[in-house]
Short mmCIF file of C-alpha atoms in Angstrom, two decimals:
data_model
loop_
_atom_site.label_atom_id
_atom_site.label_comp_id
_atom_site.label_asym_id
_atom_site.label_seq_id
_atom_site.Cartn_x
_atom_site.Cartn_y
_atom_site.Cartn_z
CA MET A 3 105.50 105.77 113.80
CA LYS A 4 107.07 108.68 111.98
CA GLU A 5 104.52 111.03 110.43
CA PRO A 6 104.98 111.33 106.62
CA THR A 7 106.29 114.66 105.43
CA ALA A 8 105.04 116.65 102.47
CA VAL A 9 107.96 115.23 100.45
CA ASP A 10 106.95 111.68 101.42
CA ARG A 11 103.36 112.31 100.39
CA ALA A 12 104.41 113.82 97.06
CA THR A 13 106.70 110.82 96.46
CA GLN A 14 103.76 108.50 97.19
CA VAL A 15 101.67 110.30 94.62
CA ASP A 16 104.51 110.30 92.11
CA SER A 17 105.32 106.61 92.61
CA ALA A 18 101.67 105.73 92.06
CA ARG A 19 101.56 107.64 88.81
CA PRO A 20 101.32 105.31 85.79
CA SER A 21 103.63 105.44 82.83
CA GLY A 22 103.55 104.40 79.19
CA SER A 23 100.39 103.23 77.48
CA ARG A 24 98.58 102.80 80.80
CA HIS A 25 98.12 106.58 80.84
CA TRP A 26 95.76 106.34 77.89
CA TRP A 27 93.74 103.50 79.38
CA ILE A 28 93.25 105.64 82.47
CA LEU A 29 92.21 108.53 80.22
CA ALA A 30 89.59 106.25 78.66
CA VAL A 31 88.23 105.35 82.12
CA LEU A 32 88.11 108.97 83.31
CA SER A 33 86.54 110.15 80.05
CA LEU A 34 83.85 107.46 80.37
CA THR A 35 83.23 108.61 83.95
CA GLN A 36 82.90 112.21 82.79
CA LEU A 37 80.52 111.14 80.04
CA LEU A 38 78.37 109.38 82.65
CA LEU A 39 78.07 112.66 84.55
CA VAL A 40 77.55 115.01 81.63
CA LEU A 41 74.98 112.79 79.92
CA ASP A 42 72.87 112.79 83.04
CA SER A 43 72.57 116.57 83.02
CA THR A 44 70.45 116.48 79.83
CA VAL A 45 69.37 112.91 79.12
CA MET A 46 66.15 113.31 81.15
CA ASN A 47 65.13 116.64 79.57
CA VAL A 48 63.57 115.24 76.41
CA ALA A 49 62.00 112.36 78.37
CA LEU A 50 60.03 114.61 80.74
CA PRO A 51 56.70 114.53 78.86
CA SER A 52 56.78 110.70 78.88
CA VAL A 53 57.79 110.63 82.54
CA GLN A 54 54.95 112.98 83.46
CA ALA A 55 52.38 110.92 81.54
CA ASP A 56 53.57 107.67 83.11
CA LEU A 57 53.85 108.82 86.74
CA GLY A 58 50.98 111.29 86.62
CA PHE A 59 52.40 114.43 88.21
CA SER A 60 51.55 118.02 87.32
CA SER A 61 53.38 120.34 84.93
CA ALA A 62 54.21 122.59 87.90
CA ASP A 63 56.09 119.69 89.52
CA ARG A 64 57.85 118.61 86.33
CA GLN A 65 60.81 120.98 86.75
CA TRP A 66 61.86 119.21 89.96
CA VAL A 67 62.95 116.13 88.02
CA VAL A 68 65.73 118.30 86.58
CA THR A 69 66.09 120.86 89.38
CA ALA A 70 66.56 118.29 92.19
CA TYR A 71 69.68 116.99 90.45
CA ALA A 72 71.07 120.44 89.64
CA LEU A 73 70.51 121.84 93.14
CA VAL A 74 72.17 119.03 95.07
CA PHE A 75 74.97 118.62 92.53
CA GLY A 76 75.86 122.31 92.52
CA GLY A 77 75.48 122.71 96.26
CA THR A 78 77.79 119.88 97.31
CA LEU A 79 80.57 120.17 94.71
CA LEU A 80 83.10 122.03 96.88
CA ALA A 81 82.56 119.60 99.75
CA GLY A 82 83.00 116.73 97.29
CA GLY A 83 86.32 118.14 96.12
CA ARG A 84 87.67 118.41 99.66
CA LEU A 85 86.52 114.90 100.55
CA SER A 86 88.32 113.61 97.48
CA ASP A 87 91.57 115.14 98.76
CA MET A 88 91.00 113.81 102.27
CA LEU A 89 89.94 110.24 101.52
CA GLY A 90 91.89 109.51 98.35
CA ARG A 91 90.77 110.07 94.76
CA LYS A 92 90.48 106.47 93.59
CA ARG A 93 88.52 105.52 96.69
CA MET A 94 86.16 108.43 96.13
CA LEU A 95 85.81 107.57 92.43
CA LEU A 96 84.73 104.01 93.25
CA LEU A 97 82.46 105.04 96.13
CA ALA A 98 80.74 107.81 94.18
CA THR A 99 80.29 105.69 91.04
CA THR A 100 78.65 102.96 93.14
CA GLY A 101 76.31 105.47 94.78
CA PHE A 102 75.48 107.15 91.47
CA THR A 103 74.67 103.78 89.88
CA LEU A 104 72.41 102.70 92.75
CA ALA A 105 70.61 106.05 92.68
CA SER A 106 70.03 105.55 88.95
CA VAL A 107 68.48 102.14 89.65
CA LEU A 108 66.19 103.77 92.22
CA GLY A 109 65.10 106.37 89.68
CA GLY A 110 64.62 103.84 86.89
CA LEU A 111 62.33 101.78 89.14
CA ALA A 112 60.45 104.79 90.55
CA ASN A 113 56.75 104.17 91.13
CA GLY A 114 55.87 107.81 91.73
CA PHE A 115 56.99 111.43 91.61
CA VAL A 116 58.49 111.56 95.13
CA MET A 117 60.61 108.46 94.60
CA LEU A 118 61.92 109.83 91.30
CA VAL A 119 62.85 113.22 92.78
CA ILE A 120 64.65 111.54 95.72
CA ALA A 121 66.59 109.41 93.25
CA ARG A 122 67.55 112.47 91.19
CA ALA A 123 68.72 114.28 94.32
CA LEU A 124 70.85 111.26 95.27
CA GLN A 125 72.29 111.23 91.76
CA GLY A 126 73.21 114.88 92.23
CA PHE A 127 74.89 114.15 95.58
CA PHE A 128 77.02 111.29 94.30
CA GLY A 129 77.70 113.19 91.09
CA ALA A 130 79.13 116.03 93.19
CA LEU A 131 81.51 113.53 94.80
CA LEU A 132 82.41 111.94 91.47
CA ALA A 133 83.09 115.04 89.35
CA PRO A 134 86.00 116.50 91.39
CA ALA A 135 87.54 113.04 91.92
CA THR A 136 87.53 112.46 88.15
CA LEU A 137 89.05 115.81 87.21
CA SER A 138 91.61 115.75 90.03
CA LEU A 139 92.74 112.30 88.86
CA MET A 140 93.23 113.84 85.42
CA ALA A 141 95.28 116.65 86.95
CA THR A 142 97.52 114.33 89.01
CA THR A 143 97.93 111.67 86.31
CA PHE A 144 98.83 113.89 83.36
CA ILE A 145 101.43 116.40 84.53
CA ASP A 146 104.01 116.61 81.74
CA SER A 147 103.47 118.92 78.81
CA THR A 148 103.79 116.13 76.24
CA THR A 149 100.73 114.18 77.36
CA ARG A 150 98.73 116.76 79.31
CA GLY A 151 97.47 118.79 76.36
CA LYS A 152 96.38 115.71 74.41
CA ALA A 153 94.68 114.17 77.45
CA PHE A 154 92.77 117.31 78.36
CA GLY A 155 91.83 117.78 74.71
CA VAL A 156 90.05 114.41 74.73
CA PHE A 157 88.58 115.02 78.19
CA GLY A 158 87.36 118.48 77.17
CA ALA A 159 85.77 117.04 74.03
CA VAL A 160 83.81 114.56 76.13
CA SER A 161 82.76 117.29 78.60
CA SER A 162 81.63 119.77 75.97
CA SER A 163 79.82 117.30 73.72
CA GLY A 164 78.17 115.15 76.41
CA SER A 165 75.17 117.44 76.84
CA ALA A 166 74.27 117.23 73.16
CA ILE A 167 74.81 113.46 73.15
CA GLY A 168 72.50 113.28 76.18
CA LEU A 169 69.71 114.95 74.19
CA LEU A 170 70.11 112.41 71.39
CA LEU A 171 70.36 109.42 73.75
CA GLY A 172 67.39 110.58 75.80
CA GLY A 173 65.26 110.99 72.67
CA ALA A 174 66.26 107.59 71.29
CA LEU A 175 65.67 105.70 74.54
CA THR A 176 62.33 107.42 75.15
CA GLU A 177 61.08 106.86 71.62
CA PHE A 178 62.27 103.30 71.03
CA VAL A 179 62.52 101.72 74.51
CA ASP A 180 61.18 103.45 77.63
CA TRP A 181 61.99 106.62 79.56
CA ARG A 182 63.21 104.50 82.49
CA TRP A 183 66.25 103.48 80.43
CA CYS A 184 67.40 107.11 80.47
CA LEU A 185 68.36 106.28 84.08
CA LEU A 186 68.95 102.52 83.90
CA VAL A 187 71.55 102.96 81.15
CA ASN A 188 73.78 104.38 83.89
CA VAL A 189 73.93 100.90 85.42
CA VAL A 190 75.72 99.58 82.33
CA VAL A 191 78.12 102.53 82.13
CA GLY A 192 78.67 102.56 85.91
CA ALA A 193 79.56 98.87 85.95
CA MET A 194 82.11 99.45 83.17
CA VAL A 195 83.65 102.37 85.09
CA LEU A 196 83.89 100.37 88.32
CA ALA A 197 85.54 97.39 86.66
CA ALA A 198 88.00 99.45 84.64
CA ALA A 199 88.86 101.92 87.43
CA SER A 200 89.48 99.12 89.95
CA ALA A 201 91.99 97.52 87.61
CA LEU A 202 93.65 100.52 85.97
CA VAL A 203 93.57 103.60 88.22
CA PRO A 204 96.40 103.56 90.78
CA ALA A 205 95.61 104.26 94.43
CA GLN A 206 96.74 107.63 95.78
CA ALA A 207 97.30 108.37 99.43
CA ALA A 208 95.25 111.06 101.13
CA ALA A 209 96.85 114.46 100.65
CA SER A 210 96.83 115.28 104.37
CA PRO A 211 98.04 112.98 107.18
CA ARG A 212 95.53 114.41 109.67
CA PRO A 213 92.62 115.75 107.64
CA ARG A 214 90.04 117.96 109.28
CA LEU A 215 86.70 118.65 107.75
CA ASP A 216 85.91 122.36 107.54
CA LEU A 217 82.29 122.09 108.73
CA PRO A 218 81.51 125.85 108.77
CA GLY A 219 82.94 126.14 105.26
CA MET A 220 81.02 123.09 104.08
CA VAL A 221 77.70 124.37 105.46
CA THR A 222 78.07 127.89 104.05
CA SER A 223 79.29 126.66 100.63
CA VAL A 224 76.51 124.09 100.27
CA LEU A 225 73.77 126.52 101.32
CA GLY A 226 75.28 129.41 99.33
CA VAL A 227 75.58 127.57 96.01
CA LEU A 228 72.22 125.87 96.58
CA ALA A 229 70.55 129.25 97.16
CA LEU A 230 72.23 130.71 94.08
CA VAL A 231 71.18 127.84 91.79
CA TYR A 232 67.65 127.78 93.24
CA GLY A 233 67.37 131.55 92.84
CA CYS A 234 68.19 131.20 89.14
CA SER A 235 65.59 128.44 88.81
CA ALA A 236 63.03 130.66 90.56
CA ALA A 237 63.90 133.54 88.23
CA GLU A 238 63.19 131.35 85.22
CA ARG A 239 59.79 130.45 86.69
CA ASP A 240 58.69 133.60 88.57
CA GLY A 241 60.83 136.40 87.12
CA TRP A 242 63.87 138.24 88.44
CA THR A 243 61.90 140.68 90.61
CA SER A 244 59.86 138.12 92.56
CA PRO A 245 60.49 138.03 96.35
CA VAL A 246 61.57 134.37 96.18
CA THR A 247 64.12 135.08 93.46
CA LEU A 248 65.57 138.19 95.09
CA GLY A 249 65.59 136.63 98.55
CA THR A 250 67.35 133.41 97.56
CA LEU A 251 69.89 135.16 95.34
CA ALA A 252 70.70 137.65 98.12
CA ALA A 253 71.02 134.80 100.62
CA GLY A 254 73.32 132.94 98.23
CA VAL A 255 75.62 135.93 97.78
CA LEU A 256 75.77 136.57 101.55
CA LEU A 257 76.46 132.92 102.36
CA LEU A 258 79.21 132.68 99.75
CA GLY A 259 80.74 135.88 101.11
CA LEU A 260 80.70 134.33 104.58
CA PHE A 261 82.23 131.17 103.11
CA VAL A 262 85.16 133.14 101.65
CA TRP A 263 85.69 134.88 105.00
CA ILE A 264 85.76 131.51 106.80
CA GLN A 265 88.26 130.10 104.30
CA THR A 266 90.80 132.76 105.24
CA ARG A 267 90.60 131.88 108.93
CA VAL A 268 90.65 128.07 109.24
CA SER A 269 93.73 125.85 109.19
CA GLN A 270 92.43 123.34 106.63
CA PRO A 271 89.93 125.24 104.47
CA LEU A 272 87.49 123.60 102.11
CA LEU A 273 88.79 125.89 99.34
CA PRO A 274 92.28 127.26 100.00
CA MET A 275 92.41 130.80 98.70
CA ARG A 276 95.75 130.11 97.02
CA VAL A 277 93.83 128.03 94.48
CA VAL A 278 91.69 130.92 93.22
CA ARG A 279 94.18 133.73 93.78
CA ASP A 280 96.38 132.41 91.00
CA ARG A 281 95.63 134.63 88.01
CA ASN A 282 95.56 131.84 85.44
CA ARG A 283 93.37 129.52 87.51
CA GLY A 284 90.98 132.31 88.50
CA GLY A 285 90.67 133.25 84.85
CA ALA A 286 90.03 129.61 83.93
CA TYR A 287 87.15 129.31 86.43
CA LEU A 288 85.60 132.47 85.03
CA MET A 289 86.02 131.19 81.47
CA VAL A 290 84.29 127.89 82.29
CA ALA A 291 81.39 129.77 83.92
CA ILE A 292 81.00 132.16 80.95
CA ALA A 293 81.19 129.27 78.48
CA GLY A 294 78.52 127.47 80.52
CA VAL A 295 76.21 130.49 80.30
CA GLY A 296 76.56 130.70 76.52
CA MET A 297 76.62 127.00 75.72
CA PHE A 298 73.33 126.27 77.44
CA GLY A 299 71.86 129.31 75.69
CA VAL A 300 72.82 127.87 72.31
CA PHE A 301 71.42 124.43 73.17
CA LEU A 302 68.21 125.76 74.72
CA PHE A 303 67.12 128.15 71.98
CA LEU A 304 68.20 126.01 69.07
CA ALA A 305 66.19 123.16 70.58
CA TYR A 306 63.20 125.52 70.87
CA HIS A 307 63.57 126.59 67.24
CA LEU A 308 63.95 123.05 65.94
CA GLN A 309 60.87 121.78 67.78
CA GLN A 310 58.55 124.81 67.86
CA VAL A 311 59.30 126.30 64.44
CA LEU A 312 60.63 123.43 62.29
CA GLY A 313 58.51 120.76 63.99
CA PHE A 314 61.36 118.35 64.80
CA SER A 315 60.71 115.46 67.18
CA ALA A 316 62.84 115.01 70.31
CA LEU A 317 64.95 112.40 68.55
CA MET A 318 65.40 114.53 65.43
CA THR A 319 66.38 117.48 67.63
CA GLY A 320 69.08 115.42 69.32
CA ALA A 321 70.33 114.18 65.94
CA ALA A 322 70.44 117.76 64.65
CA PHE A 323 73.14 118.57 67.19
CA LEU A 324 75.44 115.75 66.05
CA PRO A 325 77.44 117.93 63.60
CA MET A 326 78.21 120.27 66.51
CA VAL A 327 79.38 117.29 68.58
CA VAL A 328 81.68 116.09 65.78
CA SER A 329 83.05 119.61 65.33
CA MET A 330 83.70 119.90 69.09
CA VAL A 331 85.49 116.56 69.33
CA VAL A 332 87.71 117.11 66.29
CA MET A 333 88.70 120.63 67.31
CA ALA A 334 89.30 119.63 70.95
CA ILE A 335 91.70 116.86 69.91
CA VAL A 336 93.50 119.14 67.44
CA THR A 337 93.73 121.81 70.13
CA GLY A 338 95.30 119.51 72.71
CA SER A 339 97.82 117.90 70.40
CA VAL A 340 98.71 120.72 67.96
CA LEU A 341 97.55 124.22 68.91
CA LEU A 342 98.02 124.35 72.69
CA PRO A 343 101.73 123.37 72.72
CA ARG A 344 102.49 126.03 70.11
CA THR A 345 100.42 129.00 71.21
CA GLY A 346 99.48 128.48 74.87
CA PRO A 347 96.00 128.60 76.38
CA ARG A 348 95.29 132.33 76.12
CA ALA A 349 95.36 132.56 72.33
CA VAL A 350 93.46 129.28 71.94
CA VAL A 351 90.63 130.15 74.35
CA VAL A 352 90.25 133.72 73.07
CA GLY A 353 89.96 132.27 69.57
CA GLY A 354 87.40 129.76 70.85
CA PHE A 355 85.18 132.45 72.34
CA LEU A 356 85.37 134.50 69.16
CA LEU A 357 84.42 131.47 67.06
CA THR A 358 81.44 130.64 69.29
CA ALA A 359 80.35 134.29 69.06
CA LEU A 360 80.58 134.11 65.25
CA GLY A 361 78.68 130.82 65.06
CA THR A 362 75.95 132.05 67.42
CA SER A 363 75.59 135.30 65.48
CA LEU A 364 74.58 133.25 62.43
CA PHE A 365 71.54 131.99 64.36
CA THR A 366 70.25 135.56 64.69
CA GLY A 367 69.37 135.47 60.98
CA LEU A 368 66.95 132.56 61.35
CA THR A 369 63.38 133.04 60.14
CA VAL A 370 60.28 130.84 60.19
CA HIS A 371 61.25 129.70 56.69
CA SER A 372 64.93 128.93 57.35
CA GLY A 373 65.92 125.34 56.65
CA TYR A 374 68.28 123.23 58.74
CA ALA A 375 71.09 122.81 56.19
CA SER A 376 71.36 126.46 55.18
CA GLY A 377 70.14 128.22 58.32
CA ILE A 378 71.41 126.16 61.26
CA LEU A 379 74.17 123.77 60.20
CA PRO A 380 76.89 126.40 59.45
CA GLY A 381 76.46 128.02 62.87
CA LEU A 382 76.51 124.60 64.58
CA LEU A 383 79.82 123.67 62.97
CA ILE A 384 81.47 127.03 63.77
CA ALA A 385 80.17 127.22 67.36
CA GLY A 386 81.10 123.57 67.93
CA ALA A 387 84.67 124.27 66.83
CA GLY A 388 84.75 127.20 69.24
CA PHE A 389 83.60 125.08 72.18
CA GLY A 390 86.26 122.53 71.28
CA LEU A 391 88.87 125.28 71.63
CA ILE A 392 87.57 126.43 75.03
CA PHE A 393 86.84 123.55 77.39
CA GLY A 394 89.97 121.39 77.20
CA PRO A 395 92.45 124.27 77.67
CA ALA A 396 90.26 125.88 80.37
CA MET A 397 90.10 122.64 82.41
CA ASN A 398 93.81 122.13 81.83
CA LEU A 399 94.63 125.65 83.02
CA ALA A 400 92.27 125.41 86.02
CA THR A 401 94.17 122.41 87.42
CA ASP A 402 97.67 123.27 86.18
CA ARG A 403 100.48 123.23 88.78
CA VAL A 404 98.09 122.58 91.67
CA GLY A 405 99.64 120.77 94.64
CA PRO A 406 98.28 117.30 95.53
CA ALA A 407 96.52 118.66 98.63
CA ASP A 408 94.51 121.13 96.50
CA ALA A 409 93.70 119.06 93.40
CA GLY A 410 90.19 118.15 94.55
CA ALA A 411 89.32 121.71 95.51
CA ALA A 412 90.62 123.07 92.20
CA SER A 413 88.67 120.46 90.27
CA ALA A 414 85.48 121.15 92.23
CA MET A 415 85.75 124.84 91.34
CA VAL A 416 85.74 123.95 87.63
CA ASN A 417 82.53 121.97 87.98
CA ALA A 418 80.97 124.57 90.28
CA GLY A 419 81.74 127.33 87.79
CA GLN A 420 80.17 125.37 84.95
CA GLN A 421 77.10 124.46 87.03
CA VAL A 422 76.47 128.00 88.27
CA GLY A 423 77.10 129.39 84.78
CA ALA A 424 74.58 126.99 83.27
CA ALA A 425 71.97 127.86 85.92
CA ILE A 426 72.43 131.61 85.46
CA GLY A 427 72.51 131.32 81.68
CA THR A 428 69.37 129.21 81.42
CA ALA A 429 67.41 131.52 83.73
CA LEU A 430 68.70 134.82 82.33
CA LEU A 431 68.45 133.97 78.65
CA ASN A 432 65.07 132.27 78.99
CA THR A 433 63.69 135.33 80.79
CA ILE A 434 65.00 137.61 78.02
CA ALA A 435 63.55 135.37 75.30
CA VAL A 436 60.13 135.11 76.95
CA SER A 437 59.98 138.89 77.42
CA ALA A 438 60.89 139.52 73.78
CA THR A 439 58.33 136.96 72.59
CA SER A 440 55.57 138.55 74.68
CA SER A 441 56.46 142.02 73.39
CA TYR A 442 56.27 140.81 69.79
CA LEU A 443 52.83 139.27 70.33
CA ALA A 444 51.59 142.46 72.01
CA ASP A 445 52.83 144.69 69.17
CA HIS A 446 51.74 142.59 66.17
CA PRO A 447 48.31 141.45 64.98
CA GLU A 448 47.31 137.81 65.25
CA THR A 449 48.14 135.82 62.11
CA PRO A 450 48.60 132.10 61.42
CA ASP A 451 52.39 132.53 61.68
CA ALA A 452 52.35 134.92 64.66
CA ALA A 453 53.30 132.35 67.31
CA ALA A 454 56.18 130.97 65.26
CA GLN A 455 57.40 134.45 64.34
CA ALA A 456 57.21 135.55 67.98
CA SER A 457 59.27 132.52 69.01
CA VAL A 458 61.88 133.35 66.37
CA ASP A 459 61.97 136.98 67.53
CA GLY A 460 62.47 135.97 71.17
CA ASN A 461 65.17 133.47 70.26
CA THR A 462 66.96 136.07 68.13
CA VAL A 463 67.21 138.46 71.07
CA ALA A 464 68.54 135.65 73.27
CA PHE A 465 71.10 134.68 70.62
CA TRP A 466 72.40 138.29 70.46
CA VAL A 467 72.79 138.33 74.24
CA THR A 468 74.66 135.01 73.98
CA VAL A 469 76.99 136.55 71.40
CA ALA A 470 77.73 139.35 73.90
CA VAL A 471 78.42 136.74 76.61
CA PHE A 472 80.97 134.99 74.39
CA ALA A 473 82.60 138.33 73.54
CA LEU A 474 82.88 139.01 77.27
CA GLY A 475 84.57 135.61 77.65
CA ALA A 476 87.15 136.51 75.02
CA LEU A 477 87.84 139.84 76.76
CA ALA A 478 88.13 138.25 80.21
CA CYS A 479 90.50 135.56 78.95
CA GLY A 480 92.67 138.08 77.14
CA LEU A 481 92.97 140.28 80.24
CA LEU A 482 93.36 137.62 82.94
CA VAL A 483 95.34 134.71 81.49
CA ARG A 484 99.08 135.20 81.22
CA PRO A 485 100.73 134.58 77.85
CA GLY A 486 102.89 131.49 77.57
CA ARG A 487 103.02 128.09 75.96
CA GLN A 488 103.78 125.58 78.67
CA LEU A 489 101.16 123.76 80.71
CA GLY A 490 102.37 121.02 83.04
CA THR A 491 106.02 120.09 83.34
CA GLU A 492 108.43 117.86 81.56
CA ASP A 493 108.74 115.65 84.66
CA GLY A 494 107.16 115.24 88.05
CA ASP A 495 109.09 117.97 89.83
CA ALA A 496 106.18 120.39 89.97
CA THR A 497 104.13 117.99 92.06
CA LEU A 498 106.91 117.66 94.59
CA THR A 499 107.57 121.38 94.65
CA ALA A 500 103.88 122.12 95.18
CA ALA A 501 103.70 119.64 98.03
CA ILE A 502 106.73 121.12 99.75
#
């Protein structure tokens, strides 16, 4: 039998691409899949006290309910992206959704700490398979400039707002039902995704006729990212100068350096260097990572302020973020349909980083007496609009004009950048805030308001550092991303050209 050529494979992909209104049904399926993933990154956070009381594990062990997911998810993302290219994206979407749903059932029925942590690790593994398949399906389905901006605007809105929605959902389920439904709710969403994806998402042939798995690359990437994420978690717990932190971070950097060296010397690399060498795509990965650092800083320290200073419950804290979610969604949709076609991604994303910096700077004026409406709401709306400007265009740019054989790898890099950025941001900013809080308590006499004032002081320092992070994002985007309006093509020719 004649082996299919690159042109044949590109034609297969192109012929499988849907047209007309079916595009938007597929967008709904992929957005729901993304929501399933993003919700799970935060939905368990507010439920942890209830989980701990029910299963009876120590406070020292509590972090592993969250860390087990983050470690495995971050560590296996690049391998998941390559497997998506090798096995076919729809097949991987269905397989990973099934695994993720079953892992959620295991966690929801957990009878002890070990069973719950195993379930969370399995969720992280299947999530790492699902995330690149979802984003690469977005990249290969929406290729023309007319639909691509709108589609990625909606997808970016879901991605950027899902974490805040997860806080609200987790608080509501824990308070009114049971913490187990924070995991079991995935069964309902997963079943919807499986049914809709089976019917609506077209099958796509594997990008390579004779795929080879880059085992050295897979091992070094998994261990390298895992060490990096774990090192950040250790820094949050033990400090940046502890032997565990320094050792794991150094090991992560060395392993990732070895990974890059391997990728330049194998015939079918896990991450082809042509994906990251492109100036626009490299800039997009950096933007997603920087936005991840700052976004989790905003969420983390606002949640601290709402609960520790204003006395909000977990549910009220989640509800307090809803205006930010609305602002994100509205701005993301406007960006994809109106702004991006007229100005191009560079101007939009630079503006987004500047808006998030402005909104976050308003939080530095908070005091122990600041109310929600006057002290927090304006910054939430402005920062939310900024995030809406960033994520859709950045994801669009990160997967723009990528050949079919590289779509999974390019998509995995987006998720890896966001995951590593979130891990670094949470550890770095939390360390800074704790240090500032301790310094305030050491320098001021004990008063009834001392603890609250110290918390505000620590949060203020962390917010200023977050402002600097967003300013760095604006500078990086302005320097790296090329000017220009068009993303995608008016027809399918770019896919064929990339394959050839």
